Coordinates of C-alpha atoms in Angstrom, one line a residue:
M557 CA 145.0 6.6 126.2
A558 CA 144.6 9.1 129.0
D559 CA 144.5 12.8 128.1
Q560 CA 147.0 15.3 129.4
G561 CA 144.7 16.4 132.2
E562 CA 144.2 13.0 133.8
Q563 CA 146.2 10.9 136.2
P564 CA 146.3 7.5 134.4
R565 CA 147.8 5.7 137.4
R566 CA 144.8 6.3 139.6
P567 CA 142.5 3.3 139.5
R568 CA 139.2 3.2 137.7
L569 CA 136.2 3.6 140.0
L570 CA 133.1 1.5 140.2
G571 CA 131.0 1.7 137.1
G572 CA 133.8 3.0 134.9
A573 CA 134.0 6.5 136.4
R574 CA 137.5 7.9 135.9
P575 CA 139.0 10.3 138.5
T576 CA 140.1 13.8 137.3
G577 CA 143.5 15.4 137.9
E578 CA 144.8 18.9 138.5
H579 CA 144.9 19.7 134.7
H580 CA 141.4 18.5 133.9
R581 CA 139.3 20.8 131.8
A582 CA 135.6 21.0 130.9
T583 CA 134.4 18.2 128.7
T584 CA 132.2 18.6 125.6
F585 CA 129.5 16.5 127.4
E586 CA 129.4 19.1 130.2
L587 CA 128.9 21.8 127.6
F588 CA 126.1 19.8 126.2
F589 CA 124.6 19.6 129.6
D590 CA 124.8 23.4 129.9
L591 CA 122.6 23.8 126.8
V592 CA 119.4 22.9 128.7
F593 CA 120.2 25.5 131.2
V594 CA 120.3 28.2 128.5
F595 CA 116.7 27.1 127.5
A596 CA 115.7 27.0 131.2
A597 CA 117.0 30.6 131.8
T598 CA 115.1 31.8 128.8
R599 CA 111.9 30.3 130.2
V600 CA 112.5 31.8 133.6
T601 CA 113.0 35.3 132.1
A602 CA 109.8 34.9 130.1
F603 CA 108.0 33.7 133.2
M604 CA 108.9 36.8 135.2
A605 CA 108.0 39.1 132.3
H606 CA 104.6 37.4 132.0
E607 CA 103.9 37.5 135.7
H608 CA 104.9 41.2 135.8
S609 CA 104.8 41.5 139.5
A610 CA 107.1 41.5 142.6
H611 CA 105.7 38.0 143.5
G612 CA 106.4 36.8 140.0
V613 CA 110.0 38.0 140.2
L614 CA 110.4 36.2 143.6
Q615 CA 109.0 33.1 142.0
G616 CA 111.5 33.4 139.1
L617 CA 114.4 33.8 141.6
L618 CA 113.4 30.6 143.4
L619 CA 113.3 28.8 140.0
L620 CA 116.7 30.2 139.2
A621 CA 118.0 29.0 142.6
M622 CA 116.8 25.5 141.9
L623 CA 118.4 25.5 138.5
W624 CA 121.7 26.9 139.9
W625 CA 121.8 24.4 142.7
T626 CA 121.3 21.6 140.1
W627 CA 124.0 22.9 137.8
E628 CA 126.4 23.5 140.6
A629 CA 125.9 20.0 141.9
Y630 CA 126.9 18.5 138.6
T631 CA 129.9 20.8 138.4
W632 CA 131.2 19.4 141.7
L633 CA 130.6 15.9 140.2
G634 CA 132.4 16.7 137.0
N635 CA 135.4 17.9 139.0
Q636 CA 135.5 14.6 140.9
A637 CA 135.3 12.3 137.9
R638 CA 135.0 12.7 134.1
A639 CA 131.4 13.4 133.1
D640 CA 131.7 12.0 129.6
E641 CA 132.7 8.5 130.5
G642 CA 131.1 5.4 132.0
V643 CA 128.3 5.5 134.4
L644 CA 128.6 9.3 134.8
R645 CA 127.8 9.8 131.1
G646 CA 124.7 7.7 131.4
G647 CA 123.5 9.4 134.6
T648 CA 124.2 12.9 133.4
A649 CA 122.2 12.1 130.2
V650 CA 119.3 11.2 132.4
A651 CA 119.8 14.4 134.4
T652 CA 119.9 16.4 131.2
A653 CA 116.5 15.1 130.1
A654 CA 115.1 15.8 133.6
V655 CA 116.4 19.4 133.7
F656 CA 114.7 19.9 130.3
V657 CA 111.5 18.8 131.8
V658 CA 112.0 21.3 134.6
A659 CA 112.4 24.0 132.0
L660 CA 109.3 22.9 130.2
A661 CA 107.3 23.1 133.4
V662 CA 108.5 26.6 134.3
P663 CA 105.4 28.4 132.8
E664 CA 103.1 26.1 134.9
S665 CA 105.4 26.1 138.0
W666 CA 102.8 28.1 140.0
H667 CA 99.7 28.0 137.7
D668 CA 98.8 24.6 136.3
V669 CA 97.1 24.6 132.9
P670 CA 94.0 22.3 132.9
G671 CA 93.9 19.3 130.7
G672 CA 97.4 17.8 131.3
L673 CA 99.7 16.7 134.0
F674 CA 99.8 18.9 137.1
G675 CA 102.6 21.4 136.2
P676 CA 104.0 22.3 139.7
L677 CA 104.3 18.6 140.7
V678 CA 106.0 17.7 137.4
L679 CA 108.6 20.4 138.1
V680 CA 109.2 19.2 141.6
C681 CA 109.5 15.5 140.6
A682 CA 111.9 16.3 137.8
Y683 CA 114.0 18.5 140.1
L684 CA 114.2 15.8 142.7
L685 CA 115.1 13.2 140.1
V686 CA 118.0 15.3 139.0
R687 CA 119.3 15.6 142.6
V688 CA 118.8 11.9 143.4
V689 CA 120.8 10.9 140.2
H690 CA 123.5 13.4 141.2
L691 CA 124.0 12.1 144.7
T692 CA 123.9 8.5 143.4
L693 CA 126.6 9.2 140.8
Y694 CA 128.7 11.1 143.4
A695 CA 128.7 8.1 145.7
I696 CA 130.1 6.0 142.9
A697 CA 132.6 8.7 141.9
A698 CA 133.8 9.0 145.6
G699 CA 135.1 5.4 145.4
G700 CA 137.0 4.6 148.6
D701 CA 137.1 8.1 149.9
A702 CA 135.3 7.6 153.3
A703 CA 135.3 11.3 154.2
L704 CA 133.7 12.3 150.9
R705 CA 131.1 9.5 151.2
R706 CA 130.1 10.8 154.6
Q707 CA 129.8 14.3 153.1
I708 CA 127.5 12.9 150.4
L709 CA 125.3 11.3 153.1
L710 CA 125.0 14.7 154.7
S711 CA 123.8 16.1 151.4
W712 CA 121.2 13.3 151.2
A713 CA 119.9 14.5 154.6
S714 CA 119.6 18.1 153.4
L715 CA 117.8 17.1 150.2
L716 CA 115.4 14.7 152.0
A717 CA 114.7 17.3 154.7
G718 CA 113.6 19.9 152.1
A719 CA 111.8 17.6 149.7
P720 CA 108.5 17.5 151.6
F721 CA 108.4 21.3 151.5
L722 CA 108.7 21.2 147.7
V723 CA 105.9 18.6 147.3
V724 CA 103.5 20.2 149.7
G725 CA 104.2 23.6 148.2
A726 CA 103.5 22.4 144.7
L727 CA 100.1 21.0 145.9
L728 CA 99.1 24.2 147.8
G729 CA 100.1 26.8 145.2
G730 CA 100.2 30.6 145.6
W731 CA 102.1 32.3 148.4
A732 CA 102.2 29.1 150.4
Q733 CA 104.1 27.4 147.5
T734 CA 106.5 30.4 147.4
A735 CA 107.2 30.2 151.1
L736 CA 107.6 26.4 151.2
F737 CA 109.9 26.4 148.1
A738 CA 112.0 29.1 149.8
G739 CA 112.1 27.0 153.0
A740 CA 113.2 23.9 151.1
L741 CA 116.0 25.8 149.4
L742 CA 117.1 27.3 152.6
V743 CA 117.3 23.9 154.3
D744 CA 119.3 22.5 151.5
W745 CA 121.6 25.5 151.0
I746 CA 122.3 26.1 154.7
G747 CA 122.6 22.4 155.5
T748 CA 125.2 22.0 152.7
Y749 CA 127.1 25.1 153.7
V750 CA 127.3 24.2 157.4
T751 CA 128.5 20.6 156.7
S752 CA 130.9 21.8 154.0
R753 CA 132.9 23.6 156.6
Q754 CA 134.5 20.3 157.5
G755 CA 136.4 20.3 154.3
N756 CA 135.4 16.8 153.1
W757 CA 134.6 17.8 149.5
R758 CA 137.3 17.4 147.0
V759 CA 138.5 20.0 144.3
H760 CA 140.9 18.2 142.0
S761 CA 141.2 20.8 139.2
A762 CA 141.2 24.6 139.7
A763 CA 141.2 25.1 136.0
H764 CA 138.1 23.0 135.5
W765 CA 136.3 24.8 138.3
S766 CA 137.0 28.4 137.0
E767 CA 136.4 27.4 133.4
R768 CA 133.0 25.8 134.1
H769 CA 131.8 28.9 136.0
G770 CA 133.1 31.2 133.4
L771 CA 131.2 29.3 130.7
F772 CA 128.0 29.5 132.8
V773 CA 128.4 33.3 133.2
L774 CA 128.9 33.5 129.5
L775 CA 125.7 31.5 128.9
A776 CA 123.8 33.8 131.2
I777 CA 125.1 36.9 129.3
G778 CA 123.9 35.1 126.2
E779 CA 120.5 35.2 127.7
S780 CA 120.7 39.0 128.0
V781 CA 121.5 39.0 124.2
A782 CA 118.5 36.8 123.5
A783 CA 116.3 39.1 125.6
I784 CA 117.2 41.9 123.1
G785 CA 115.7 39.8 120.3
V786 CA 112.7 38.8 122.3
G787 CA 111.9 42.5 123.2
A788 CA 112.5 43.7 119.7
G789 CA 110.4 41.0 118.2
A790 CA 107.2 42.7 119.4
H791 CA 107.8 45.6 117.0
G792 CA 109.0 46.3 113.5
L793 CA 112.4 47.8 112.9
S794 CA 112.5 51.5 113.8
T795 CA 115.1 54.0 115.0
P796 CA 114.2 53.6 118.7
V797 CA 114.3 49.8 118.5
L798 CA 117.7 49.8 116.8
A799 CA 119.0 52.3 119.3
A800 CA 117.8 50.2 122.2
A801 CA 119.3 47.0 120.6
V802 CA 122.7 48.7 120.3
L803 CA 122.5 49.9 123.9
G804 CA 121.4 46.4 125.0
I805 CA 124.5 44.9 123.3
G806 CA 126.5 47.6 125.1
V807 CA 125.2 46.3 128.5
A808 CA 126.1 42.7 127.5
V809 CA 129.6 43.8 126.5
C810 CA 130.0 45.6 129.8
L811 CA 128.8 42.5 131.8
W812 CA 131.3 40.4 129.8
W813 CA 134.2 42.8 130.4
L814 CA 133.6 43.2 134.1
Y815 CA 133.9 39.4 134.6
F816 CA 136.3 38.1 131.9
D817 CA 138.8 40.9 131.4
T818 CA 140.7 40.2 134.6
V819 CA 138.4 38.8 137.3
A820 CA 138.0 35.3 136.0
L821 CA 141.7 35.0 135.2
A822 CA 142.8 36.3 138.6
A823 CA 140.4 33.9 140.3
E824 CA 141.8 30.9 138.4
H825 CA 145.4 31.9 139.4
R826 CA 144.4 32.3 143.0
L827 CA 142.6 29.0 143.1
A828 CA 145.5 27.2 141.5
R829 CA 147.8 28.4 144.2
T830 CA 145.6 27.1 147.0
T831 CA 145.3 23.5 148.1
G832 CA 143.5 21.2 150.5
V833 CA 140.8 22.4 152.8
A834 CA 141.5 26.0 152.0
R835 CA 140.8 25.4 148.3
V836 CA 137.5 23.6 149.1
K837 CA 136.4 26.5 151.4
M838 CA 137.3 29.0 148.7
V839 CA 135.3 27.1 146.0
V840 CA 132.3 26.7 148.3
E841 CA 132.1 30.4 149.3
A842 CA 133.3 32.1 146.2
Y843 CA 131.9 29.9 143.5
T844 CA 129.0 27.7 144.8
Y845 CA 127.4 30.5 146.8
G846 CA 129.3 33.6 145.6
H847 CA 128.4 33.1 141.9
F848 CA 124.7 32.9 142.4
P849 CA 124.1 36.6 142.8
I850 CA 126.4 37.2 139.7
V851 CA 124.3 34.9 137.5
T852 CA 121.0 36.0 139.0
G853 CA 122.0 39.7 138.4
I854 CA 122.6 38.9 134.7
I855 CA 119.2 37.2 134.3
V856 CA 117.4 40.0 136.1
T857 CA 119.2 42.6 134.0
A858 CA 118.2 40.7 130.9
L859 CA 114.5 41.0 132.1
G860 CA 115.0 44.8 132.3
V861 CA 116.6 45.0 128.8
E862 CA 113.8 42.9 127.3
G863 CA 111.3 45.4 128.8
V864 CA 113.2 48.4 127.4
L865 CA 113.2 46.8 123.9
A866 CA 109.5 46.1 124.2
H867 CA 108.8 49.7 124.9
A868 CA 111.7 51.4 123.1
G869 CA 109.5 53.9 121.2
D870 CA 107.5 55.0 124.3
S871 CA 108.0 58.4 125.7
T872 CA 106.3 57.4 129.0
P873 CA 108.5 56.5 132.0
L874 CA 110.0 53.0 132.2
G875 CA 108.1 52.4 135.5
G876 CA 108.4 50.4 138.6
F877 CA 108.8 46.9 137.1
Y878 CA 111.5 47.1 134.4
A879 CA 113.6 49.9 135.9
P880 CA 114.2 47.9 139.2
A881 CA 115.0 44.8 137.1
L882 CA 117.5 46.8 134.9
F883 CA 119.3 48.8 137.6
G884 CA 118.7 46.4 140.5
G885 CA 119.9 43.4 138.4
A886 CA 123.1 45.3 137.5
A887 CA 123.6 46.2 141.1
L888 CA 123.1 42.6 142.2
Y889 CA 125.6 41.5 139.5
L890 CA 128.3 43.9 140.8
G891 CA 127.4 43.0 144.4
G892 CA 128.1 39.4 143.6
H893 CA 131.5 40.5 142.2
V894 CA 132.3 42.2 145.5
L895 CA 131.4 39.0 147.4
F896 CA 133.3 36.8 145.0
G897 CA 136.5 39.0 145.3
N898 CA 136.2 39.1 149.0
R899 CA 136.0 35.3 149.4
L900 CA 138.8 34.7 147.0
H901 CA 141.3 37.5 147.7
A902 CA 140.1 38.8 151.1
T903 CA 139.7 42.3 149.7
V904 CA 136.8 44.6 148.8
K905 CA 136.5 46.0 145.3
V906 CA 135.7 49.6 146.3
P907 CA 134.9 50.9 142.8
R908 CA 132.4 48.2 142.2
L909 CA 130.8 48.7 145.7
V910 CA 130.5 52.4 144.9
T911 CA 128.9 51.6 141.6
V912 CA 126.3 49.4 143.3
A913 CA 125.4 52.5 145.5
V914 CA 125.3 54.7 142.4
L915 CA 122.9 52.3 140.6
L916 CA 120.6 52.1 143.7
V917 CA 120.6 55.9 144.1
A918 CA 119.8 56.3 140.4
L919 CA 117.0 53.7 140.4
P920 CA 114.2 56.2 141.3
G921 CA 115.3 58.4 138.4
A922 CA 115.4 55.4 136.0
M923 CA 111.8 54.7 136.9
A924 CA 110.8 58.2 135.9
V925 CA 112.5 58.5 132.5
P926 CA 111.7 57.0 129.1
P927 CA 113.1 53.4 128.5
L928 CA 115.8 54.5 126.1
V929 CA 117.2 57.1 128.5
A930 CA 117.2 54.5 131.4
L931 CA 119.1 52.0 129.3
G932 CA 121.6 54.6 128.1
G933 CA 122.2 55.6 131.7
L934 CA 123.0 52.1 132.7
V935 CA 125.5 51.8 129.8
L936 CA 127.2 55.0 130.9
V937 CA 127.5 53.9 134.5
L938 CA 128.9 50.5 133.6
A939 CA 131.3 51.9 131.0
G940 CA 132.4 54.5 133.4
L941 CA 133.3 51.8 136.0
I942 CA 135.3 49.9 133.3
A943 CA 137.2 53.0 132.2
F944 CA 138.1 53.8 135.8
E945 CA 139.2 50.3 136.7
T946 CA 141.2 49.9 133.5
R947 CA 143.1 53.1 134.2
Q948 CA 143.4 52.7 138.0
Y949 CA 144.7 49.1 137.8
A950 CA 146.5 49.3 134.5
E951 CA 149.8 47.8 135.9
Q952 CA 148.1 45.0 137.8
R953 CA 146.0 44.2 134.7
R954 CA 149.0 44.1 132.4
E955 CA 150.9 41.8 134.7
L956 CA 148.0 39.5 135.1
R957 CA 147.2 39.2 131.4
Q958 CA 150.9 38.6 130.6

């Protein structure tokens, strides 16, 4: 028996893949798939903290970009056909295992540990396997949709053009690997964006799309909570550690509020009112590309929070590594919100744009004060933005939530 969100009259596709309908929602199997990305995000944060350098942060951002592109690809697939049935269930299970291998390889992604498999190449091979499985499944899910199948062929071209950069980069290591990985991602991302302007992708369910991205944002915020525990684990319980933990939870609450209080709901309503090529363009720009700085901002902020917890009792300045992560990550998060809102509603959220400027101006000061003071300052800035927006847009907020 078909559930309420499906269109039972549409024919089954090759291999048992079942098309989705407008009322389709996220499946439990997709949520299971997300679990490996929680682990992967934790590994990337730990990698950046271990490297403790600008190059290490850049490497971590490239790893996040690879993970995001993978997750986003399977979200498109899950909107096209149910991920928990038929051949899509089997293929996504294979992809889940491969993403887990990517996560396991993160610590060795640039520095192979002697005595085992070559870590950087393991990461690349697992990543490419995930992408190949996705495009194969998508071709099956496309069925007789000739325009969508042509779009998938273009995606194959972008992937194959960038794959040699990944393999050669893994073999060379160092800055050459960083440059080649960045080149591979640029080829794939730009190629996909340019070809997507033809509007040949399909977005069947607005609710599924907004729900999936909301859940991923929530998982990323969960990483910021986990970072509190990791940072605190280096010390016994003390007043500074407890104070930093409470402030860290305050940051997580602010990040949640800024996205879920009204933004996610307004976005779903806007997307539901849009159809056809306009909806596809909106999803590509606001979600596929526009959500990456939002998620990345959360992860980088989590790195900063972890650093504060690890040095909560110090009276020395927070310094030039964790302070930029803390304030820069929050600025990136809010900048992503500005981009997201602009692509969806064709407006600019001025209060959030001003807050980005405030965070960047305050960054040098955050580098020069003790960790607890810097973290408390971030909470004050974010809470101030929330208070202002709640009062300024009270009527719109009330109407939206009703």
